[in-house]
Amino acid sequence: MTRYDDAIDASLQRLHDEGRYRTFIDIARAQGHFPHAVWTKPDGSRKDITVWCGNDYLGMGQHPEVLAAMHEALDATGAGSGGTRNISGTTVWHKRLEAELADLHRKEAALVFTSAYIANDATLSTLRVIFPGLIIYSDALNHASMIEGVRRGGGEKRIFRHNDVAHLRELLAKDDPAAPKLIAFESIYSMDGDFGPIREICDLAEEFGALTYLDEVHAVGMYGPRGAGVAERDGQMHRVDIINGTLAKAYGVFGGYIAASARTVDAIRSYAPGFIFTTSLPPAVAAGAAASVRFLKGQGGVSLREMHQTQARILKTRLKAMGLPLIDHGSHIVPVHVGNPVHCKMLSDMLLEDHGIYVQPINFPTVPRGTERLRFTPSPVHGPSEIDTLVRAMDALWSHCALNRAERVA
């Protein structure tokens, strides 16, 4: 088997040579003390750290109501669901969660998947079966799961330049008016933190008779009066046909979903292999997710969202004041441009080892070559002391590494 081993070794060495080999950091989050965690180093020693790159944006993974709901379901039903949704794996907790999600997005129905990646992949590929000849118009910076769903479904696709509504119009105008069409895009693009033009795309969809598919993964729980996302915040949610979201980021648990009309959900449920042949979420996970969605719909969610936006603004203001090359589009995501994979990994390592700050380097293929970055995700539980420590560390390292402080124009 030597020739196969050699090929594996060569492929891994390429990643090392390019400075983009991914290292997994072994951490244990401290329940009740997030964002603090303990890092177990390769030599077995332990170090207290602060997590600055997590997706538990609001700290809901440690919320008492979420944990209580999970304990209740776990004690009532045990660990796993025991099957796929159509073979013994649908429980009262799954139905409650889908009802909460349908209510959240003001849609007739919702469908829960094991992840938002699977929800995107399964739904977008299955829509080709439901609508023969479907043309999908996909934003150039859509998430890998959307790209895979469009690709795997086969058929015609059009890629429009990122957030370029004029280009999208050109593509729509060129195609047969009678052909079924769908526009797939995101509300927040997580690597730059910029917003999709939801209103303008919905206008085009109405003009050209297209369906709309909106990924709100980095926005659900975080934006809008009840946390339904940017489409809710902007008063456009009723115009979007299918909304994709996650339960693993702002809601702090696990899983993904779509929300749409009852007939759309029924069709996806009936045809999507990624739903049909996958064991359903453990009931305890579904119960925790439902509790989180329910809490964030209320006043407690409003307060957390306001605190979160405040912390993000404070961090961005302080990093900008030092002249760091921040990419700022007004969302909660705080990317700092480095532009070199080796430097990006080095900064990440130094922040972790010397300052107890954990932020993962973001390299190709997640972002284009030359745009490597550190991506910070502040939360309501990143307080003044955590922000002070981060700002001082970034200032010192930027000087130590003699990196450019001229602010990068996003």
Tab-separated table of C-alpha atoms in Angstrom:
chain	number	residue	atom	x	y	z
A	1	MET	CA	0.000	0.000	0.000
A	2	THR	CA	3.064	2.274	-0.108
A	3	ARG	CA	1.973	4.200	-3.204
A	4	TYR	CA	-1.299	5.108	-1.516
A	5	ASP	CA	0.474	6.158	1.680
A	6	ASP	CA	2.873	8.262	-0.386
A	7	ALA	CA	-0.025	10.034	-2.073
A	8	ILE	CA	-1.656	10.747	1.295
A	9	ASP	CA	1.626	12.057	2.723
A	10	ALA	CA	2.175	14.282	-0.308
A	11	SER	CA	-1.295	15.780	-0.088
A	12	LEU	CA	-0.837	16.564	3.601
A	13	GLN	CA	2.635	18.004	3.012
A	14	ARG	CA	1.183	20.441	0.464
A	15	LEU	CA	-1.047	21.851	3.171
A	16	HIS	CA	1.905	22.222	5.523
A	17	ASP	CA	4.014	23.889	2.806
A	18	GLU	CA	1.226	26.380	2.029
A	19	GLY	CA	0.735	27.192	5.695
A	20	ARG	CA	-2.889	26.066	5.719
A	21	TYR	CA	-2.760	22.717	7.505
A	22	ARG	CA	-5.638	22.799	9.979
A	23	THR	CA	-4.888	22.074	13.618
A	24	PHE	CA	-7.652	21.078	15.998
A	25	ILE	CA	-7.389	22.677	19.423
A	26	ASP	CA	-8.522	20.405	22.267
A	27	ILE	CA	-10.676	22.579	24.512
A	28	ALA	CA	-13.200	21.981	27.284
A	29	ARG	CA	-15.748	24.744	27.647
A	30	ALA	CA	-16.576	25.543	31.273
A	31	GLN	CA	-20.362	25.416	31.690
A	32	GLY	CA	-21.510	28.622	33.338
A	33	HIS	CA	-18.221	30.360	32.574
A	34	PHE	CA	-18.281	30.746	28.795
A	35	PRO	CA	-16.297	32.181	26.956
A	36	HIS	CA	-13.668	30.705	29.275
A	37	ALA	CA	-12.383	27.213	28.574
A	38	VAL	CA	-9.441	24.932	29.265
A	39	TRP	CA	-6.972	24.020	26.517
A	40	THR	CA	-5.274	20.642	26.780
A	41	LYS	CA	-1.949	20.939	24.959
A	42	PRO	CA	-0.378	18.093	22.954
A	43	ASP	CA	1.979	17.389	25.874
A	44	GLY	CA	-0.980	16.928	28.228
A	45	SER	CA	-0.549	20.186	30.136
A	46	ARG	CA	-3.555	22.498	30.546
A	47	LYS	CA	-4.024	26.231	30.089
A	48	ASP	CA	-6.959	28.552	30.786
A	49	ILE	CA	-8.081	30.334	27.618
A	50	THR	CA	-10.810	32.621	26.307
A	51	VAL	CA	-12.658	31.437	23.188
A	52	TRP	CA	-12.950	34.246	20.605
A	53	CYS	CA	-13.975	32.238	17.544
A	54	GLY	CA	-16.984	30.237	18.686
A	55	ASN	CA	-20.368	30.201	16.978
A	56	ASP	CA	-22.363	30.049	20.224
A	57	TYR	CA	-22.949	33.729	19.544
A	58	LEU	CA	-25.258	34.452	22.486
A	59	GLY	CA	-23.997	31.922	25.013
A	60	MET	CA	-27.242	29.924	24.788
A	61	GLY	CA	-25.313	26.650	25.003
A	62	GLN	CA	-25.096	27.241	28.758
A	63	HIS	CA	-28.484	28.881	29.343
A	64	PRO	CA	-30.387	27.354	32.305
A	65	GLU	CA	-33.681	27.026	30.381
A	66	VAL	CA	-31.944	25.154	27.562
A	67	LEU	CA	-30.142	22.814	29.936
A	68	ALA	CA	-33.305	22.165	31.965
A	69	ALA	CA	-35.245	21.230	28.826
A	70	MET	CA	-32.493	18.859	27.733
A	71	HIS	CA	-32.340	17.187	31.145
A	72	GLU	CA	-36.108	16.752	31.182
A	73	ALA	CA	-36.152	15.103	27.738
A	74	LEU	CA	-33.105	12.979	28.507
A	75	ASP	CA	-34.626	11.657	31.718
A	76	ALA	CA	-37.936	11.023	29.974
A	77	THR	CA	-36.766	9.261	26.839
A	78	GLY	CA	-33.073	8.342	27.003
A	79	ALA	CA	-30.184	9.254	24.722
A	80	GLY	CA	-31.053	8.694	21.065
A	81	SER	CA	-34.172	8.935	18.939
A	82	GLY	CA	-33.999	5.302	17.844
A	83	GLY	CA	-34.496	5.797	14.143
A	84	THR	CA	-35.046	7.944	11.107
A	85	ARG	CA	-37.963	10.339	11.126
A	86	ASN	CA	-40.150	7.974	9.112
A	87	ILE	CA	-39.169	4.860	11.075
A	88	SER	CA	-39.741	5.442	14.806
A	89	GLY	CA	-37.566	8.578	15.015
A	90	THR	CA	-40.273	11.253	15.189
A	91	THR	CA	-41.059	12.265	18.771
A	92	VAL	CA	-43.109	14.930	20.466
A	93	TRP	CA	-39.887	16.932	20.923
A	94	HIS	CA	-39.206	16.995	17.190
A	95	LYS	CA	-42.745	18.154	16.485
A	96	ARG	CA	-42.527	20.865	19.138
A	97	LEU	CA	-39.256	22.120	17.687
A	98	GLU	CA	-40.645	22.293	14.154
A	99	ALA	CA	-43.708	24.144	15.439
A	100	GLU	CA	-41.466	26.685	17.191
A	101	LEU	CA	-39.438	27.202	14.018
A	102	ALA	CA	-42.483	27.587	11.779
A	103	ASP	CA	-43.848	30.170	14.210
A	104	LEU	CA	-40.467	31.939	14.372
A	105	HIS	CA	-40.391	32.502	10.611
A	106	ARG	CA	-44.160	32.980	10.200
A	107	LYS	CA	-44.276	30.023	7.809
A	108	GLU	CA	-46.755	27.176	7.599
A	109	ALA	CA	-44.200	24.482	8.399
A	110	ALA	CA	-40.585	23.682	9.217
A	111	LEU	CA	-38.405	20.608	8.789
A	112	VAL	CA	-35.469	19.741	11.066
A	113	PHE	CA	-32.274	18.154	9.721
A	114	THR	CA	-29.125	16.979	11.481
A	115	SER	CA	-27.299	20.148	10.408
A	116	ALA	CA	-27.809	23.297	8.373
A	117	TYR	CA	-25.226	21.936	5.919
A	118	ILE	CA	-27.390	18.880	5.301
A	119	ALA	CA	-30.521	21.045	5.158
A	120	ASN	CA	-28.967	23.180	2.398
A	121	ASP	CA	-27.502	20.265	0.470
A	122	ALA	CA	-30.614	18.089	0.695
A	123	THR	CA	-33.134	20.828	-0.032
A	124	LEU	CA	-31.361	22.506	-2.951
A	125	SER	CA	-30.578	19.194	-4.642
A	126	THR	CA	-34.115	17.893	-4.086
A	127	LEU	CA	-35.746	20.995	-5.567
A	128	ARG	CA	-34.420	19.801	-8.947
A	129	VAL	CA	-36.579	16.686	-8.582
A	130	ILE	CA	-39.661	18.672	-7.617
A	131	PHE	CA	-39.217	21.273	-10.379
A	132	PRO	CA	-37.829	19.626	-13.554
A	133	GLY	CA	-35.725	22.060	-15.560
A	134	LEU	CA	-35.158	24.319	-12.539
A	135	ILE	CA	-32.488	27.001	-13.062
A	136	ILE	CA	-30.731	28.000	-9.839
A	137	TYR	CA	-29.114	31.437	-9.560
A	138	SER	CA	-26.482	31.275	-6.832
A	139	ASP	CA	-24.440	34.062	-5.250
A	140	ALA	CA	-20.721	33.602	-5.924
A	141	LEU	CA	-19.908	33.586	-2.187
A	142	ASN	CA	-22.602	31.169	-1.069
A	143	HIS	CA	-21.630	28.622	1.577
A	144	ALA	CA	-20.082	25.311	0.526
A	145	SER	CA	-23.261	23.464	1.530
A	146	MET	CA	-25.336	25.536	-0.897
A	147	ILE	CA	-22.774	25.075	-3.648
A	148	GLU	CA	-22.810	21.317	-3.078
A	149	GLY	CA	-26.599	21.168	-3.104
A	150	VAL	CA	-26.774	23.087	-6.383
A	151	ARG	CA	-24.037	20.935	-7.930
A	152	ARG	CA	-25.368	17.595	-6.733
A	153	GLY	CA	-28.851	18.255	-8.005
A	154	GLY	CA	-27.541	18.658	-11.545
A	155	GLY	CA	-29.265	20.885	-14.066
A	156	GLU	CA	-28.703	24.481	-15.064
A	157	LYS	CA	-27.104	26.963	-12.704
A	158	ARG	CA	-26.049	30.579	-12.968
A	159	ILE	CA	-23.490	32.190	-10.655
A	160	PHE	CA	-23.997	35.898	-10.102
A	161	ARG	CA	-21.287	38.170	-8.763
A	162	HIS	CA	-21.462	38.591	-5.019
A	163	ASN	CA	-24.376	40.831	-4.015
A	164	ASP	CA	-24.489	42.174	-7.590
A	165	VAL	CA	-28.199	42.656	-8.250
A	166	ALA	CA	-27.568	44.120	-11.711
A	167	HIS	CA	-25.642	41.002	-12.741
A	168	LEU	CA	-28.398	38.802	-11.352
A	169	ARG	CA	-30.935	40.731	-13.413
A	170	GLU	CA	-28.861	40.189	-16.573
A	171	LEU	CA	-28.761	36.441	-15.964
A	172	LEU	CA	-32.476	36.194	-15.230
A	173	ALA	CA	-33.356	38.202	-18.329
A	174	LYS	CA	-31.363	35.883	-20.598
A	175	ASP	CA	-33.232	32.731	-19.637
A	176	ASP	CA	-36.551	31.360	-20.848
A	177	PRO	CA	-39.339	33.217	-18.991
A	178	ALA	CA	-41.271	29.952	-18.705
A	179	ALA	CA	-38.425	28.020	-17.038
A	180	PRO	CA	-38.750	27.456	-13.259
A	181	LYS	CA	-36.206	29.571	-11.383
A	182	LEU	CA	-34.791	29.857	-7.879
A	183	ILE	CA	-32.424	32.462	-6.410
A	184	ALA	CA	-30.202	31.149	-3.598
A	185	PHE	CA	-28.360	33.614	-1.370
A	186	GLU	CA	-27.443	34.412	2.236
A	187	SER	CA	-28.470	37.118	4.666
A	188	ILE	CA	-25.014	37.375	6.290
A	189	TYR	CA	-21.882	36.071	4.613
A	190	SER	CA	-19.848	34.816	7.519
A	191	MET	CA	-16.299	35.402	6.329
A	192	ASP	CA	-16.669	39.150	5.592
A	193	GLY	CA	-19.757	39.767	7.700
A	194	ASP	CA	-21.614	41.587	4.920
A	195	PHE	CA	-25.359	41.507	4.305
A	196	GLY	CA	-27.215	40.180	1.276
A	197	PRO	CA	-29.592	42.604	-0.524
A	198	ILE	CA	-32.759	40.746	0.466
A	199	ARG	CA	-35.300	43.367	-0.609
A	200	GLU	CA	-33.726	43.884	-4.040
A	201	ILE	CA	-33.420	40.154	-4.710
A	202	CYS	CA	-37.039	39.593	-3.697
A	203	ASP	CA	-38.025	42.387	-6.098
A	204	LEU	CA	-36.219	40.590	-8.918
A	205	ALA	CA	-37.754	37.264	-7.930
A	206	GLU	CA	-41.235	38.735	-8.201
A	207	GLU	CA	-40.432	40.387	-11.516
A	208	PHE	CA	-39.062	37.197	-13.097
A	209	GLY	CA	-41.300	34.667	-11.358
A	210	ALA	CA	-38.503	33.032	-9.344
A	211	LEU	CA	-38.543	31.355	-5.962
A	212	THR	CA	-36.215	32.644	-3.224
A	213	TYR	CA	-34.016	30.523	-0.971
A	214	LEU	CA	-32.336	32.399	1.895
A	215	ASP	CA	-29.639	31.033	4.195
A	216	GLU	CA	-30.012	32.808	7.575
A	217	VAL	CA	-27.543	30.586	9.438
A	218	HIS	CA	-25.467	33.443	10.864
A	219	ALA	CA	-28.507	35.603	11.575
A	220	VAL	CA	-31.198	33.468	13.226
A	221	GLY	CA	-31.489	34.270	16.910
A	222	MET	CA	-29.413	37.405	16.324
A	223	TYR	CA	-31.457	39.839	14.248
A	224	GLY	CA	-35.090	40.878	14.100
A	225	PRO	CA	-37.619	41.565	16.872
A	226	ARG	CA	-37.954	37.833	17.650
A	227	GLY	CA	-34.599	36.677	16.321
A	228	ALA	CA	-35.905	35.295	13.043
A	229	GLY	CA	-33.022	36.878	11.130
A	230	VAL	CA	-32.177	39.743	8.822
A	231	ALA	CA	-35.245	39.137	6.648
A	232	GLU	CA	-37.426	39.724	9.706
A	233	ARG	CA	-35.418	42.810	10.697
A	234	ASP	CA	-35.863	44.256	7.209
A	235	GLY	CA	-39.557	43.367	6.903
A	236	GLN	CA	-38.920	40.923	4.044
A	237	MET	CA	-39.474	37.539	5.666
A	238	HIS	CA	-42.917	37.062	4.129
A	239	ARG	CA	-41.386	37.470	0.656
A	240	VAL	CA	-38.856	34.636	1.059
A	241	ASP	CA	-40.099	31.218	-0.029
A	242	ILE	CA	-37.635	28.957	1.793
A	243	ILE	CA	-35.516	29.956	4.798
A	244	ASN	CA	-32.577	27.862	5.988
A	245	GLY	CA	-31.303	28.173	9.539
A	246	THR	CA	-29.172	26.471	12.154
A	247	LEU	CA	-29.709	25.458	15.755
A	248	ALA	CA	-25.962	25.220	16.401
A	249	LYS	CA	-24.928	28.876	16.432
A	250	ALA	CA	-27.022	31.537	18.160
A	251	TYR	CA	-29.332	28.851	19.571
A	252	GLY	CA	-26.343	27.071	21.082
A	253	VAL	CA	-27.432	23.470	20.479
A	254	PHE	CA	-27.257	21.348	17.287
A	255	GLY	CA	-29.092	20.749	14.024
A	256	GLY	CA	-30.447	22.672	11.045
A	257	TYR	CA	-33.789	23.303	9.391
A	258	ILE	CA	-35.826	24.849	6.630
A	259	ALA	CA	-39.064	26.819	7.015
A	260	ALA	CA	-41.484	27.235	4.109
A	261	SER	CA	-45.034	26.517	2.979
A	262	ALA	CA	-46.602	23.271	4.153
A	263	ARG	CA	-46.594	21.797	0.632
A	264	THR	CA	-42.919	22.682	0.097
A	265	VAL	CA	-41.895	21.096	3.383
A	266	ASP	CA	-44.006	18.027	2.611
A	267	ALA	CA	-42.308	17.611	-0.769
A	268	ILE	CA	-38.784	17.963	0.669
A	269	ARG	CA	-39.680	15.571	3.493
A	270	SER	CA	-40.920	13.054	0.962
A	271	TYR	CA	-38.072	13.230	-1.566
A	272	ALA	CA	-34.819	14.338	0.131
A	273	PRO	CA	-32.457	11.404	0.810
A	274	GLY	CA	-30.526	13.552	3.305
A	275	PHE	CA	-33.664	13.686	5.415
A	276	ILE	CA	-35.228	10.290	4.731
A	277	PHE	CA	-32.179	8.102	5.430
A	278	THR	CA	-30.680	9.937	8.433
A	279	THR	CA	-31.344	9.150	12.085
A	280	SER	CA	-33.192	12.051	13.673
A	281	LEU	CA	-31.804	14.376	16.323
A	282	PRO	CA	-31.735	12.984	19.869
A	283	PRO	CA	-34.891	14.138	21.659
A	284	ALA	CA	-32.823	15.954	24.295
A	285	VAL	CA	-31.160	18.014	21.562
A	286	ALA	CA	-34.514	18.830	19.973
A	287	ALA	CA	-35.918	19.831	23.364
A	288	GLY	CA	-32.953	22.109	24.107
A	289	ALA	CA	-33.167	23.723	20.692
A	290	ALA	CA	-36.896	24.376	21.085
A	291	ALA	CA	-36.305	25.961	24.486
A	292	SER	CA	-33.596	28.188	23.029
A	293	VAL	CA	-35.748	29.311	20.105
A	294	ARG	CA	-38.643	29.994	22.465
A	295	PHE	CA	-36.478	32.027	24.870
A	296	LEU	CA	-34.883	34.137	22.147
A	297	LYS	CA	-38.288	35.042	20.723
A	298	GLY	CA	-39.077	36.872	23.972
A	299	GLN	CA	-37.777	39.889	25.861
A	300	GLY	CA	-34.777	37.931	27.096
A	301	GLY	CA	-33.735	37.483	23.487
A	302	VAL	CA	-34.140	41.186	22.769
A	303	SER	CA	-31.799	42.045	25.649
A	304	LEU	CA	-29.188	39.492	24.570
A	305	ARG	CA	-29.262	40.746	20.981
A	306	GLU	CA	-28.773	44.332	22.113
A	307	MET	CA	-25.863	43.347	24.383
A	308	HIS	CA	-24.318	41.340	21.592
A	309	GLN	CA	-24.427	44.173	19.072
A	310	THR	CA	-22.968	46.530	21.687
A	311	GLN	CA	-20.026	44.223	22.366
A	312	ALA	CA	-19.363	43.829	18.637
A	313	ARG	CA	-19.381	47.617	18.136
A	314	ILE	CA	-17.010	48.147	21.051
A	315	LEU	CA	-14.531	45.580	19.774
A	316	LYS	CA	-14.612	46.942	16.219
A	317	THR	CA	-14.189	50.524	17.430
A	318	ARG	CA	-11.172	49.650	19.540
A	319	LEU	CA	-9.475	47.584	16.843
A	320	LYS	CA	-10.064	50.342	14.295
A	321	ALA	CA	-8.591	52.904	16.690
A	322	MET	CA	-5.306	50.972	16.548
A	323	GLY	CA	-5.365	51.027	12.758
A	324	LEU	CA	-5.832	47.298	12.389
A	325	PRO	CA	-7.112	46.210	8.944
A	326	LEU	CA	-10.657	45.417	9.998
A	327	ILE	CA	-13.355	44.280	7.582
A	328	ASP	CA	-16.525	45.961	8.828
A	329	HIS	CA	-19.890	45.664	7.088
A	330	GLY	CA	-21.944	46.400	10.182
A	331	SER	CA	-22.678	42.852	11.318
A	332	HIS	CA	-21.560	41.063	14.484
A	333	ILE	CA	-18.674	39.307	12.725
A	334	VAL	CA	-15.235	40.910	13.209
A	335	PRO	CA	-12.645	39.754	10.622
A	336	VAL	CA	-9.114	41.187	10.805
A	337	HIS	CA	-7.271	40.911	7.500
A	338	VAL	CA	-3.806	39.309	7.560
A	339	GLY	CA	-3.353	38.284	3.928
A	340	ASN	CA	-0.816	35.506	4.409
A	341	PRO	CA	-1.548	31.953	5.609
A	342	VAL	CA	1.754	31.507	7.451
A	343	HIS	CA	1.417	34.840	9.255
A	344	CYS	CA	-2.221	34.100	10.040
A	345	LYS	CA	-1.371	30.765	11.652
A	346	MET	CA	1.566	32.317	13.509
A	347	LEU	CA	-0.612	35.077	14.974
A	348	SER	CA	-3.223	32.515	16.013
A	349	ASP	CA	-0.563	30.372	17.721
A	350	MET	CA	0.957	33.349	19.550
A	351	LEU	CA	-2.414	34.594	20.745
A	352	LEU	CA	-3.198	31.145	22.135
A	353	GLU	CA	0.166	30.320	23.674
A	354	ASP	CA	1.216	33.733	24.973
A	355	HIS	CA	-2.097	35.415	25.741
A	356	GLY	CA	-4.627	32.621	26.306
A	357	ILE	CA	-6.777	33.858	23.403
A	358	TYR	CA	-8.187	31.262	21.025
A	359	VAL	CA	-9.034	32.457	17.514
A	360	GLN	CA	-8.742	30.052	14.605
A	361	PRO	CA	-6.945	31.224	11.436
A	362	ILE	CA	-9.194	31.393	8.374
A	363	ASN	CA	-7.302	30.316	5.242
A	364	PHE	CA	-7.973	29.073	1.696
A	365	PRO	CA	-10.259	27.458	0.588
A	366	THR	CA	-12.629	28.983	3.155
A	367	VAL	CA	-11.535	32.403	1.881
A	368	PRO	CA	-9.650	33.333	-1.327
A	369	ARG	CA	-5.851	33.225	-1.260
A	370	GLY	CA	-4.417	36.531	-0.132
A	371	THR	CA	-7.397	37.321	2.091
A	372	GLU	CA	-6.440	35.121	5.060
A	373	ARG	CA	-7.769	36.511	8.313
A	374	LEU	CA	-8.446	36.152	12.005
A	375	ARG	CA	-12.198	36.099	12.568
A	376	PHE	CA	-13.428	37.184	15.985
A	377	THR	CA	-16.956	36.496	17.202
A	378	PRO	CA	-17.742	38.604	20.283
A	379	SER	CA	-20.727	37.686	22.424
A	380	PRO	CA	-22.706	39.184	25.306
A	381	VAL	CA	-20.498	37.249	27.723
A	382	HIS	CA	-17.249	38.695	26.371
A	383	GLY	CA	-16.989	41.447	28.958
A	384	PRO	CA	-14.695	44.493	29.309
A	385	SER	CA	-11.806	42.471	30.764
A	386	GLU	CA	-11.866	39.945	27.905
A	387	ILE	CA	-12.008	42.745	25.320
A	388	ASP	CA	-9.161	44.637	27.041
A	389	THR	CA	-6.982	41.522	27.009
A	390	LEU	CA	-7.689	40.896	23.325
A	391	VAL	CA	-7.059	44.480	22.244
A	392	ARG	CA	-3.759	44.693	24.137
A	393	ALA	CA	-2.616	41.368	22.692
A	394	MET	CA	-3.487	42.345	19.114
A	395	ASP	CA	-1.706	45.686	19.503
A	396	ALA	CA	1.445	44.013	20.825
A	397	LEU	CA	1.496	41.255	18.202
A	398	TRP	CA	0.833	43.634	15.304
A	399	SER	CA	3.858	45.666	16.384
A	400	HIS	CA	5.977	42.591	17.089
A	401	CYS	CA	5.273	41.152	13.643
A	402	ALA	CA	5.581	44.560	11.917
A	403	LEU	CA	2.257	44.112	10.159
A	404	ASN	CA	0.466	46.834	8.215
A	405	ARG	CA	-1.791	49.073	10.292
A	406	ALA	CA	-3.285	50.989	7.371
A	407	GLU	CA	-6.996	50.280	7.597
A	408	ARG	CA	-8.158	47.962	4.861
A	409	VAL	CA	-11.116	49.234	2.896
A	410	ALA	CA	-13.675	46.431	2.696
